[in-house]
Tab-separated table of C-alpha atoms and ligand atoms in Angstrom:
chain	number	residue	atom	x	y	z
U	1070	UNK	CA	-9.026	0.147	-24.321
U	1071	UNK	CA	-10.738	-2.348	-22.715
U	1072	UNK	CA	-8.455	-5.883	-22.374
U	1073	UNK	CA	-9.301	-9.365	-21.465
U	1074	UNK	CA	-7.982	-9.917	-18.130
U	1075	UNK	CA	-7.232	-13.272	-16.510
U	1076	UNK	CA	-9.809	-14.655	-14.367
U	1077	UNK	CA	-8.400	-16.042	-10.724
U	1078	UNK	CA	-9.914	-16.198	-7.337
U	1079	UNK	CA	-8.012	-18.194	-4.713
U	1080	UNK	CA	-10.192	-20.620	-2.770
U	1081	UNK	CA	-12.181	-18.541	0.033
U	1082	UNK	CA	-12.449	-15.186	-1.560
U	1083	UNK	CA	-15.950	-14.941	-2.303
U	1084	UNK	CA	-16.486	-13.462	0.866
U	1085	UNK	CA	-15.095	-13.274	4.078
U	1086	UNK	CA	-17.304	-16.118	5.849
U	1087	UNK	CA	-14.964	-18.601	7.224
U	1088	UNK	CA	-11.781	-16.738	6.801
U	1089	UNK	CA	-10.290	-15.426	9.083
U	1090	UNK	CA	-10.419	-11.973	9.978
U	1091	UNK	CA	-6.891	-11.207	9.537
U	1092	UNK	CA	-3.999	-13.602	8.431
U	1093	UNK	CA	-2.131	-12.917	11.537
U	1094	UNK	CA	-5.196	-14.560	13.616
U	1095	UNK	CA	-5.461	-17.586	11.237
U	1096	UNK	CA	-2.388	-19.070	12.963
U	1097	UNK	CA	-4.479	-22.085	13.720
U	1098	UNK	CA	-6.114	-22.508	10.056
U	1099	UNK	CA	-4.820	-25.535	7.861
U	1100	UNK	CA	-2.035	-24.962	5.613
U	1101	UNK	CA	0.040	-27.591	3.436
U	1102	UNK	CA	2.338	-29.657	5.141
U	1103	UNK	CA	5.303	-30.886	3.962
U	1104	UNK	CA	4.745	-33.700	2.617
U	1105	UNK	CA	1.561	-32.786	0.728
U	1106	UNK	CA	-1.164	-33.671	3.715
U	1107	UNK	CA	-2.875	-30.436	5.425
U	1108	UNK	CA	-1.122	-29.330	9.071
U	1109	UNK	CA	-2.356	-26.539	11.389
U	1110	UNK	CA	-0.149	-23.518	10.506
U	1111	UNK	CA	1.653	-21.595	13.124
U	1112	UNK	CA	3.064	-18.283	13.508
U	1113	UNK	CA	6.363	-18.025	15.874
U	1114	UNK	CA	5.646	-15.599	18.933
U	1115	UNK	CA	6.462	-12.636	17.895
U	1116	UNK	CA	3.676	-12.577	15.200
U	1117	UNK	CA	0.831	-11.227	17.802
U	1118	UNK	CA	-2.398	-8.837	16.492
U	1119	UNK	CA	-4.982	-7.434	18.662
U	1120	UNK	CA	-8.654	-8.861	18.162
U	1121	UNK	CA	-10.863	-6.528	15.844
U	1122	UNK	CA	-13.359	-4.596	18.572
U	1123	UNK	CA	-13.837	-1.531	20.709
U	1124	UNK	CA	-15.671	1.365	19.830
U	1125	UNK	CA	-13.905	3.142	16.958
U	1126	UNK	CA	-13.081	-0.585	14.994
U	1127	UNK	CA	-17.089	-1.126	15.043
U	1128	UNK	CA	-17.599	3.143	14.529
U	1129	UNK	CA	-15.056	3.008	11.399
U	1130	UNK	CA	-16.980	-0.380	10.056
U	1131	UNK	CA	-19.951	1.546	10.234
U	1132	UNK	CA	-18.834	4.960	8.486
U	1133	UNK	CA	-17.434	2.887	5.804
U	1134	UNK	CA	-20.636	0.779	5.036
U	1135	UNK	CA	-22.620	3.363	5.160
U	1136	UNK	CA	-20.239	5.649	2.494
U	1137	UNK	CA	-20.504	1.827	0.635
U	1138	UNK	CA	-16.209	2.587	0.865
U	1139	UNK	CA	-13.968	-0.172	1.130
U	1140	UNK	CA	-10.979	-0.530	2.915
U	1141	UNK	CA	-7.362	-2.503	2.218
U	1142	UNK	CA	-7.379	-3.318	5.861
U	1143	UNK	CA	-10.512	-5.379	5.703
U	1144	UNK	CA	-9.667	-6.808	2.128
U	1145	UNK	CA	-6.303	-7.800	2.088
U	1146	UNK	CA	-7.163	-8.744	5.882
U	1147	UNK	CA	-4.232	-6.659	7.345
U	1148	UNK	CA	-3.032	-8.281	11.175
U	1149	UNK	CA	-3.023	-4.648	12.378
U	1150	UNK	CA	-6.823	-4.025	11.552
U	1151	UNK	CA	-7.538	-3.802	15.319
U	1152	UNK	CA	-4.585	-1.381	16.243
U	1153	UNK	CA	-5.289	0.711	13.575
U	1154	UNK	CA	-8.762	1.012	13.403
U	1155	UNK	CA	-8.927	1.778	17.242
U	1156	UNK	CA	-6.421	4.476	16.332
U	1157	UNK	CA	-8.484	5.626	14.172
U	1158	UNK	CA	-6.215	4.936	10.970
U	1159	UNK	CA	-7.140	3.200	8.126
U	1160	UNK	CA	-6.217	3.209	4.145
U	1161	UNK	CA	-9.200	3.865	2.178
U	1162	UNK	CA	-8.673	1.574	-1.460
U	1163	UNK	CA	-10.943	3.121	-4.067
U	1164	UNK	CA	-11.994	2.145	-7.560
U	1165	UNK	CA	-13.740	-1.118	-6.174
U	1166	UNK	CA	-12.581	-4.066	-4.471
U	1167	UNK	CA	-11.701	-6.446	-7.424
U	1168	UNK	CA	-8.310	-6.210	-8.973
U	1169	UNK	CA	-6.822	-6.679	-12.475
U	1170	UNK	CA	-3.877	-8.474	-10.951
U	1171	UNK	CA	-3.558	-11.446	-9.423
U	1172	UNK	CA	-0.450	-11.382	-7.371
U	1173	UNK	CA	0.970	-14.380	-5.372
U	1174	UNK	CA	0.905	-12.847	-2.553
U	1175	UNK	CA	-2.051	-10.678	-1.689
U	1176	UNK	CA	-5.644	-11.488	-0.405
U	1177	UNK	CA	-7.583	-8.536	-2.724
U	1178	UNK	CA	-10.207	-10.142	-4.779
U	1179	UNK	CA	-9.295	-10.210	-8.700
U	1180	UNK	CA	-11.228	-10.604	-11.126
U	1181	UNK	CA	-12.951	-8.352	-13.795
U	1182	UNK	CA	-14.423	-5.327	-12.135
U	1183	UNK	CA	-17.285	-2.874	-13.004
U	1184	UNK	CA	-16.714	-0.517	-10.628
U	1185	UNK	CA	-17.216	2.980	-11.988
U	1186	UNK	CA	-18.374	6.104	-9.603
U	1187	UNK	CA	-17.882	9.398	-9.755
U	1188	UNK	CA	-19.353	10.063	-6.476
U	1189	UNK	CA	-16.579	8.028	-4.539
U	1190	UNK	CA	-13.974	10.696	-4.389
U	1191	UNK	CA	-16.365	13.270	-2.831
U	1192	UNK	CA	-17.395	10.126	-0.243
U	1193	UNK	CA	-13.488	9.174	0.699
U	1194	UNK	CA	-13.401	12.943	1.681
U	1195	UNK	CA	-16.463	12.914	3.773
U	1196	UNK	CA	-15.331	9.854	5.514
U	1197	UNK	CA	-12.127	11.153	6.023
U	1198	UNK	CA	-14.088	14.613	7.810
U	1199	UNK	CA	-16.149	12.160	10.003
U	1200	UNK	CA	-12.664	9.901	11.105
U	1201	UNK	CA	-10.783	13.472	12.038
U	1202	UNK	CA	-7.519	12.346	10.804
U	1203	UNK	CA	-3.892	14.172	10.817
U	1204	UNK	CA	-2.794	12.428	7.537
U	1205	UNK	CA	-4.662	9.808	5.146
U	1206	UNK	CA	-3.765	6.993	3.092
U	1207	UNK	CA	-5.400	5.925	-0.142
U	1208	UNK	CA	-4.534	2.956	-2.200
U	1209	UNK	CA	-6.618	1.447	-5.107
U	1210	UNK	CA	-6.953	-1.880	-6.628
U	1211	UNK	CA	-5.099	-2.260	-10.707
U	1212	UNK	CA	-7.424	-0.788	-12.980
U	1213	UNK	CA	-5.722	-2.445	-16.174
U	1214	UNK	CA	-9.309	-1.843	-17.944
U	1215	UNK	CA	-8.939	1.689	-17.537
U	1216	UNK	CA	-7.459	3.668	-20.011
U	1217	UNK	CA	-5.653	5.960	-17.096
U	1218	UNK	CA	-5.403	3.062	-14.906
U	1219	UNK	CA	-8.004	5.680	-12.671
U	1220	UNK	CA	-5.458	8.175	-12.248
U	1221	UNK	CA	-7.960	11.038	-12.545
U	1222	UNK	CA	-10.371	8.653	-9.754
U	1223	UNK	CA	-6.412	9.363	-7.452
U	1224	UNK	CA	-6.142	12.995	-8.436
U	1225	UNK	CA	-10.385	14.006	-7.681
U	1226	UNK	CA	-9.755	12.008	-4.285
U	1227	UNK	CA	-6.428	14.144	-3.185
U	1228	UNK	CA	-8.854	16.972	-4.440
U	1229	UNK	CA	-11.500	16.297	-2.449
U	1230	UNK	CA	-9.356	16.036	0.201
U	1231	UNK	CA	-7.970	19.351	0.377
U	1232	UNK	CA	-11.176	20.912	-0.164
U	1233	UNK	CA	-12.948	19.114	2.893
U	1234	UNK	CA	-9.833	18.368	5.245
U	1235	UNK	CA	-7.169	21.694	5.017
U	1236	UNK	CA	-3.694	21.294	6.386
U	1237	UNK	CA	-4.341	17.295	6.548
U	1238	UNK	CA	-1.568	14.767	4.699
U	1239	UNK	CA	-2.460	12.971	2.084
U	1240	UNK	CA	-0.485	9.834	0.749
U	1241	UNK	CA	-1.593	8.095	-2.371
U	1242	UNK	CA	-0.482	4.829	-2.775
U	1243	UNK	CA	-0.439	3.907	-6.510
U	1244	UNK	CA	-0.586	1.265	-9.194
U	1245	UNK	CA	2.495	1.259	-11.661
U	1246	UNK	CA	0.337	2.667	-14.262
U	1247	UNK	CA	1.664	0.055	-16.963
U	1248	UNK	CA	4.519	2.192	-16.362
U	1249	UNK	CA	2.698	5.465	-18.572
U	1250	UNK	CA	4.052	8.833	-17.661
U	1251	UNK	CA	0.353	11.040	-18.695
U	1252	UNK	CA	-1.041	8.740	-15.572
U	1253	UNK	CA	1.451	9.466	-12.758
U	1254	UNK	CA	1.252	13.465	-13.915
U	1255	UNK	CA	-2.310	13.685	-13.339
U	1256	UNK	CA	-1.501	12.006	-9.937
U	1257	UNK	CA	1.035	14.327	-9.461
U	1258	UNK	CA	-0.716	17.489	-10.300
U	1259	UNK	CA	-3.256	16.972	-7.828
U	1260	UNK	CA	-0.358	17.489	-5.180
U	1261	UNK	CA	0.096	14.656	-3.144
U	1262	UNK	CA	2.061	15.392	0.083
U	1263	UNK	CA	3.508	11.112	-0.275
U	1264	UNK	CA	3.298	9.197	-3.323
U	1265	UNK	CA	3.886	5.633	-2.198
U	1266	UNK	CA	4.620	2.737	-4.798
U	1267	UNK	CA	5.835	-0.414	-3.720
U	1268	UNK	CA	8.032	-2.846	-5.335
U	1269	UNK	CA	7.349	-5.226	-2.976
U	1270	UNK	CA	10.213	-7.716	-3.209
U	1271	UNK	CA	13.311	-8.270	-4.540
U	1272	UNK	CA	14.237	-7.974	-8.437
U	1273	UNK	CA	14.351	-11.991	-8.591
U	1274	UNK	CA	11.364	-12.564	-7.043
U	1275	UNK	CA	8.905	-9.633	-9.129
U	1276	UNK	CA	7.493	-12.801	-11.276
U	1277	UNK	CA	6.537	-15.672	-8.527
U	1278	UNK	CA	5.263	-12.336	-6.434
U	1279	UNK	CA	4.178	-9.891	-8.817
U	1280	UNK	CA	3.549	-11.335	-12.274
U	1281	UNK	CA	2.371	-8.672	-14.254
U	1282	UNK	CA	4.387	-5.869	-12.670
U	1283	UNK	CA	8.505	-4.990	-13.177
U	1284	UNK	CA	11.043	-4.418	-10.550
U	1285	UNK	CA	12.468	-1.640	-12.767
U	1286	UNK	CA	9.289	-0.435	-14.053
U	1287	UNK	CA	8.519	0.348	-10.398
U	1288	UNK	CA	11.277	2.071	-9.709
U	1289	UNK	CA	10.665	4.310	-12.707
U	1290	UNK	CA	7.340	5.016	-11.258
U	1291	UNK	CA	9.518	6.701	-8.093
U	1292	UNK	CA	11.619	8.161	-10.202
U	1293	UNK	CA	9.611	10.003	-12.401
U	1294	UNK	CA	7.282	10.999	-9.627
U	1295	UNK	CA	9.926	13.320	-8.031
U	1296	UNK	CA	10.778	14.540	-11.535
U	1297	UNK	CA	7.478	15.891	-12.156
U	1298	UNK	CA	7.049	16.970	-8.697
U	1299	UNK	CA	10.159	18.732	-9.645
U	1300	UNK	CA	8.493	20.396	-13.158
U	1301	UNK	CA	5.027	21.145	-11.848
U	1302	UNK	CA	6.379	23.141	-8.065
U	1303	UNK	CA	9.893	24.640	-9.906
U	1304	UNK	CA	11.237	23.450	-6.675
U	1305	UNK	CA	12.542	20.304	-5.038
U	1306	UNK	CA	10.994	18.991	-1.981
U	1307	UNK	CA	7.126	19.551	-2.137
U	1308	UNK	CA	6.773	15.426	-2.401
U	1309	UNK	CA	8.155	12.677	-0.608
U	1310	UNK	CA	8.297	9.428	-1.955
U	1311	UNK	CA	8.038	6.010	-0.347
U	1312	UNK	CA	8.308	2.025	-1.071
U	1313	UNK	CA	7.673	-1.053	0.756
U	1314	UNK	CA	9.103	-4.821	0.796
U	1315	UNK	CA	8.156	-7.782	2.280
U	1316	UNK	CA	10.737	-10.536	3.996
U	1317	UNK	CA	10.411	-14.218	4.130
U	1318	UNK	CA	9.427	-14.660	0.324
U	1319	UNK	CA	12.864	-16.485	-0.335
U	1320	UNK	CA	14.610	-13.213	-0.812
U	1321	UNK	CA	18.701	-13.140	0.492
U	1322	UNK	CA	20.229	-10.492	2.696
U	1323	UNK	CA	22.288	-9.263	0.192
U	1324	UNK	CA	19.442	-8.964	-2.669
U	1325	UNK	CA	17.509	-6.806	0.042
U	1326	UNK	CA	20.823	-4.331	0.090
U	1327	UNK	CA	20.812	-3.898	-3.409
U	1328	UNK	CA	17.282	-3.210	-3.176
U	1329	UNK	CA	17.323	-0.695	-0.762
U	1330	UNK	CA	20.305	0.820	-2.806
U	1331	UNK	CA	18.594	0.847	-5.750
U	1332	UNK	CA	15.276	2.725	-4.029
U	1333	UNK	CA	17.944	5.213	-3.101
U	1334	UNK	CA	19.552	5.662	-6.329
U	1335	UNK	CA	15.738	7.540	-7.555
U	1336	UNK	CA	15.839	9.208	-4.343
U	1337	UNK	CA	12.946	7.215	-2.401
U	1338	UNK	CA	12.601	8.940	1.694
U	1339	UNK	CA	10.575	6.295	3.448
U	1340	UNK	CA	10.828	2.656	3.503
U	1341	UNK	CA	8.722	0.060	5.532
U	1342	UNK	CA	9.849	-3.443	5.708
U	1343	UNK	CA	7.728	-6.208	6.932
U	1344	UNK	CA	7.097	-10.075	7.151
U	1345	UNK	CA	4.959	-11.899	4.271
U	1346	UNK	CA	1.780	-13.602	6.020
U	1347	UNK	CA	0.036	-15.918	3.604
U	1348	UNK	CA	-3.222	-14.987	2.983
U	1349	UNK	CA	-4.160	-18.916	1.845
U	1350	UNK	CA	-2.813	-22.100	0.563
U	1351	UNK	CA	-3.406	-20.872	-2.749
U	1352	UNK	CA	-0.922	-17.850	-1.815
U	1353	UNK	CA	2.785	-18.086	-2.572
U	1354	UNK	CA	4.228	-20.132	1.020
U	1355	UNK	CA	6.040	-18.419	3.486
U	1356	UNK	CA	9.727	-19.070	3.075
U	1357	UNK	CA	11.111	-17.637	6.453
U	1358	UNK	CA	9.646	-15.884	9.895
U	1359	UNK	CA	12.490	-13.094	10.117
U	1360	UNK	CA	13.467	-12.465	13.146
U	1361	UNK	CA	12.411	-8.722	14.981
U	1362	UNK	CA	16.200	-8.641	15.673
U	1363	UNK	CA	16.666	-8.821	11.750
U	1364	UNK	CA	14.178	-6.182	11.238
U	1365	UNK	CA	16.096	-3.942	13.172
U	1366	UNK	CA	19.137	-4.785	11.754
U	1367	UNK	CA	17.419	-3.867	8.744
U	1368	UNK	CA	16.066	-0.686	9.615
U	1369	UNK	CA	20.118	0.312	10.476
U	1370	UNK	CA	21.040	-0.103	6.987
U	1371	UNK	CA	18.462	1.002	5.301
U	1372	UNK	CA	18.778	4.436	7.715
U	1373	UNK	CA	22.423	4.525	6.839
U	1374	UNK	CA	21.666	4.564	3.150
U	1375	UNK	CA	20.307	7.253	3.243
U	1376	UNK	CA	15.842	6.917	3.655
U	1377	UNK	CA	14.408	9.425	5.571
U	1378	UNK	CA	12.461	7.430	7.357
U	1379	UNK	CA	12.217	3.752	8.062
U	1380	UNK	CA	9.715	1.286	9.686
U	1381	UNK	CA	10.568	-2.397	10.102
U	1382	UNK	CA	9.102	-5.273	11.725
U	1383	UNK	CA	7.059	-8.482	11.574
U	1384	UNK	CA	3.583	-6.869	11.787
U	1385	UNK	CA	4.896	-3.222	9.397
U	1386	UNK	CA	2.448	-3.223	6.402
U	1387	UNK	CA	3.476	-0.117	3.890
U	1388	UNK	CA	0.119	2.176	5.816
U	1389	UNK	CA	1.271	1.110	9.439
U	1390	UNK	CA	1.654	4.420	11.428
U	1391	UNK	CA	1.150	5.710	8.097
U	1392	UNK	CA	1.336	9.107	9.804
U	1393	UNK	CA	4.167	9.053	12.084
U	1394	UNK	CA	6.339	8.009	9.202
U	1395	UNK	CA	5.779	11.838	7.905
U	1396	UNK	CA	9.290	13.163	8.121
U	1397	UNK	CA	9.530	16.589	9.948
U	1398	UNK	CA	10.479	18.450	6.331
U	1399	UNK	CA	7.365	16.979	4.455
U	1400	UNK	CA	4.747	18.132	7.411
U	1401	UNK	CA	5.878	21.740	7.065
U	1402	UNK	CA	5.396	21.342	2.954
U	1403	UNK	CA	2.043	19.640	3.494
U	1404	UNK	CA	0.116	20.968	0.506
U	1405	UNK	CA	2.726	22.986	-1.328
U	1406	UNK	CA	2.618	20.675	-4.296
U	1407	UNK	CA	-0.890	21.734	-4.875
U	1408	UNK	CA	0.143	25.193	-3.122
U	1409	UNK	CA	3.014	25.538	-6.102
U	1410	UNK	CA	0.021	24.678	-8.821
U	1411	UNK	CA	-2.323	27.373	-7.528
U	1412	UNK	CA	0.636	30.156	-7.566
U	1413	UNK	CA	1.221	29.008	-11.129
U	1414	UNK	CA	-2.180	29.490	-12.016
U	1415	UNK	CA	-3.443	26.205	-12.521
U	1416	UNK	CA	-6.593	25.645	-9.813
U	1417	UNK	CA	-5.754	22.071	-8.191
U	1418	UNK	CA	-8.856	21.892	-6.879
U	1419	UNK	CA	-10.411	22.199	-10.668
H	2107	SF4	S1	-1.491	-1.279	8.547
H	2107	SF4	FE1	-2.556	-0.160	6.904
H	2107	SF4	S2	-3.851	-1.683	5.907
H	2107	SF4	FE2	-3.246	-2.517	7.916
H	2107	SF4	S3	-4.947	-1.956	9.285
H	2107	SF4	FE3	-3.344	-0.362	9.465
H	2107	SF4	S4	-3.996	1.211	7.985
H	2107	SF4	FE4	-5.132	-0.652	7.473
């Protein structure tokens, strides 16, 4: 059913002409000052990214324009663009590059998109051939137009994927779905080795940061994932899931522990933590730089609750060493969610 969507695009989306190219490097743009006049902004120290160049950033740029794929490096202007890219990493975000939702905090274009191709699946996969990579990410922007969200746009991509890139990982990271079950399944049932959903922030926060999503409504999505991971393989442990917050939005210590306990409660394995970088002025404000020593403080209790695996620090985005966060048990079931489907007869590459 298609819906009437809200219409809002912060100041300096349009394109990416005088922004700058990542929000880390805009330390020196103008930002609101106190008392109401414009001040330059700056980042403490330890917020440092590496220039955008060198062979494989301008080889990537290239093999993306010329699949006409986008990226969520390039559009929600990640800081670690230049790491990444010369590591040959990057999160591929299909189903266009204008979102349904306008969140507070992120730099994706939103609007009302008309992005529909059938051909982009079979085009992530080819790019994904060309980059040679160990273990891919894919994200998308909301789909609220869609009826599926563009669940079945996930599942032909993890297909694809298989098909043109054997024994490679393959993390989706997904919309809540409005919180529909029929969505996540065919997500699911394409065999994803990590299904990543973030909730972002803390359970007081979701509005300011998240308006249209739900704090519990996200953790459902994590839930149910491993339930029907569960149903489709008749096993446990063919999918690993994973979340990610940001620090500095206002959020307390304490409301972070109860977050991470509540990720653990439906069984989430991987956790990355990072600091909030506003995109804009029109973006929510950053509350706090946290400290790298709090990060790591972090990363201790969140390990001793239990996640498999945990990143944390100033410049960790949810894809950041996307495939070293892989723990050792999920790289030996790479594929077995689809590998479970095939034995029961259904075709996951159908
Ligand atoms: S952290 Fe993720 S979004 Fe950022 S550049 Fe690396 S792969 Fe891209």
């Amino acid at each position: 059913m298609q819906r009437e969507l809200p219409m809002f695009t912060p100041p300096g989306q349009g394109g990416h002409g005088h922004e700058p190219i990542t929000i880390a490097i805009g330390g020196g743009r103008l930002d609101e000052a106190a008392d109401g006049g414009m001040a330059p902004r700056r980042h403490p120290d330890w917020i440092r990214a590496r220039l955008p160049t060198g062979p494989n950033y301008t080889e990537l740029k290239g093999l993306m324009r010329g699949l006409a794929l986008n990226t969520v490096c390039e559009e929600a202007r990640c800081p670690n663009i230049g790491e990444c890219w010369e590591q040959r990493t990057a999160t591929v975000m299909i189903l266009g590059d204008t979102c349904t939702r306008a969140c507070g905090f992120c730099a994706v274009k939103t609007g009302r998109p008309s992005w529909n191709d059938a051909d982009e699946p079979r085009r992530v996969a080819e790019a994904v051939r060309q980059m040679g990579l160990e273990h891919v990410v894919v994200t998308s922007v909301a789909r609220d137009d869609l009826p599926d969200g563009g669940a079945h746009i996930f599942a032909d991509t993890i297909r694809a994927l298989r098909a043109e890139c054997p024994g490679m990982g393959v993390e989706v990271l997904i919309p809540d779905f409005n919180g529909q079950d029929e969505p996540l399944r065919t997500v699911m049932e394409a065999g994803p080795d990590i299904l990543n959903h973030n909730v972002e922030t803390v359970e007081r926060l979701q509005k300011p940061v998240r308006k249209r999503a739900r704090y519990h409504r996200s953790l459902e999505v994590l839930r149910v994932a491993k339930a029907q991971a569960l149903d489709i393989a008749g096993r446990p442990g063919t999918v690993h899931t994973k979340s990610s917050l940001m620090v500095g939005l206002g959020e307390t210590r304490d409301e972070l522990s109860v977050t991470f306990r509540d990720l653990r409660v439906v069984d989430c394995d991987i956790l990355t933590i990072g600091q909030y970088l506003r995109p804009s002025p029109a973006h929510l404000p950053v509350e706090r730089y946290v400290h790298p020593d709090e990060f790591a403080e972090m990363k201790a209790e969140a390990l001793e609750q239990g996640f498999k695996h945990v990143e944390s620090g100033p410049l960790v985005r949810s894809s950041y060493h996307a495939r070293d966060q892989v723990p050792e048990e999920a790289k030996r079931a790479r594929g077995s969610l689809g590998a479970a489907l095939a034995a029961n007869g259904i075709d996951p590459a159908a």
